[in-house]
Structure formats: structure tokens, C-alpha cells
Amino acid sequence: MKHLTGIDALSDADVRQILTRTLAMDAALDAGNPPDGPLKDQLLFNLFYENSTRTSLSFAVAGMRMGAHVVTVPVAASSVHKGESVRDTVLTLCAQGADFMVLRAGGAGTIEAARRAIEEHGFQTAIINAGEGAFGHPTQALLDAATILKSAGRTPEEGLDGLTITIVGDLVHSRVASSCAPLFARLGANVRYCGPQDMLPEDPPSGVVTMTTNREAALEGADIVMALRIQLERLSADTSVDPVAYRADYGLTTDSLKAAKPGALVMHPGPMNRGVEIDGDIADDQAHSLILKQVAMGVPTRMALLEFAAT
């Protein structure tokens, strides 16, 4: 089994393999020809310590599409509330025969600690990072890259070369941005960050060529614009955000998108706060919005990742 702890744990060859298989899985699903149970009788546990809709459900659907038995761990009703550690819960599921464990947790280093515990005890369980606090969300980055490739009619070998991708929002707390920026850059894109000063990292992360508080400058000539929600649950108690002022300065609206390239595409990993970081007419514009296409791409991406982990 192979683990997926983060984007940086994947080689360029791994990324191309996963994206190639994602697009192939997507085409097969569109044609009504899903794979014939390659993971039959294997066991997948979804273990989510933080809330999720798209990621948890798409992993469940992906597992079932691949023929696996899928168990969603009811964390709210589990021994976690009796004080059981993440490590002990992970090892308990491994001892029950987990072939795959999809883990979302809040603390930095949790995924890597789970991987070490699994290997120290000799279990053959693949750990897959489904989001780690503000520190990474590799499967979201992969599905976003696949969505862009499909929309641009490009292969993984052709990559994202020459595209400018602007990510706008609460970047310092975003696990999505933490994985998307380096992956997009590895695939050849020019990545820009834009947000309020207190929502930007102190220094541009790897792969980010521009970081600014000026929305118009960040959007100028952009091929793709990704909006991120404000991570209210990660803000300090004394931090307040005025949604009206935020929309005026950083929201994706009909007017603000005029700075981007004509025909620019819009993305959002969800959940959306309509009327704050993105207006409803932008999110629902089927000619330019990739948002539901991102959601749809979640299933074939996670099917490809399960296949990758099993080989």
C-alpha cells in the first residue's frame, strides 16, 4: 500500500499517473462504464475529526464505485469522547482490517503521525490525507488540477503551463491553498495570492509568484480565479470580519471579474458563503463556473487515488 500524506510526498511521476487515471476514470463514469470492482472485498474507513460534505461523501462514493466496503466512523458517537487519542483510534481501525484509512484531522503533523504508527505496528493500511487543519488538502488540489486540465482540454503531460491562477481569500488558514499552490506551480501555472493583510502568510509560499492585498492587481489577466471562504472557525476570538466590507474588497462579483482575462473561469472548493467571497450569479454561471465540475471530479480523483494507494 502507498500512503498519501501530502502533495510534497508525491513525485512528478506520481502526480502525472494520478491525474491521468483521474481523467480516465472521469471519462469511464461519463460513459456509464465504471471499473469492475478492482477493490472488491477491501475495507475503507472514513475517519473525519472535522466536518465535511464533499470530501467525505466523494471518498465513500469512490470506494463503492471501486468495489470496496466503506465504513464511515461516527466520530461524534465514538470513544474519542471518552478521551481516546487519534493514534489509538487509527490503530483500532487498522486492527479491524482496514485496507484504506481516509483521515481528516485538525492538528499539524497528525497525518504523518498516523502513518508512522501504522508502519511501526506492521499494518498494511494506506493512510490518505483528507485535510489537515490549515496545513494541507492534497486530494482537493489533485481534483482541482484535474478539473482545470479537463476544462482546458490538456493532458497531465501538457500541464498548466502558461496559465495564471489567482487564489483570493483567507489564505493563511486555507488547507486548500496550501496544497493547490505548490501543485499548480509544479504543473507550470503562475500562481497569485490575494487577500486581506491578516489573511496572507508572512512570506509567499513555494510556487506563489505574486502576493498582494489588491484584488484588481491580482485578477488582472488571470485565466482562473479561485475564491476561498473565510475560515471563521480558525480565527482568533477577538477577530471580526465585516462581510459587506469583505465582499467590496475581495469578493468575486461581476464587476471585480472584469479585471480578469475575458472568459476567465471561476473555482471554489466549498462550502461557499454566497454574497461574501463569491456572488451567486458568478457561482451559478455555467459558462464560466467550474464549481460543480470540481465536485463531480472529486469522485474519479479519489477513485484514482485509491487505485494508486493499492498498487
Coordinates of C-alpha atoms in Angstrom, one line a residue, residues 44 46 48 50-62 70 72 102 104 130 302:
L44 CA -12.1 1.6 3.6
N46 CA -13.6 7.3 6.6
F48 CA -13.2 12.6 9.9
E50 CA -13.6 17.9 11.2
N51 CA -16.8 18.4 9.3
S52 CA -17.0 17.6 5.7
T53 CA -19.6 17.1 2.9
R54 CA -17.9 16.9 -0.4
T55 CA -14.7 15.1 0.6
S56 CA -16.3 12.5 2.9
L57 CA -19.1 11.7 0.5
S58 CA -16.9 11.5 -2.6
F59 CA -14.5 9.1 -0.8
A60 CA -17.5 7.0 0.1
V61 CA -18.8 7.0 -3.4
A62 CA -15.3 6.4 -4.9
V70 CA -16.9 1.6 3.0
T72 CA -17.8 6.0 7.9
V102 CA -9.1 8.4 4.9
R104 CA -9.2 14.4 8.3
A130 CA -8.4 14.2 3.6
R302 CA -10.5 9.7 -5.3

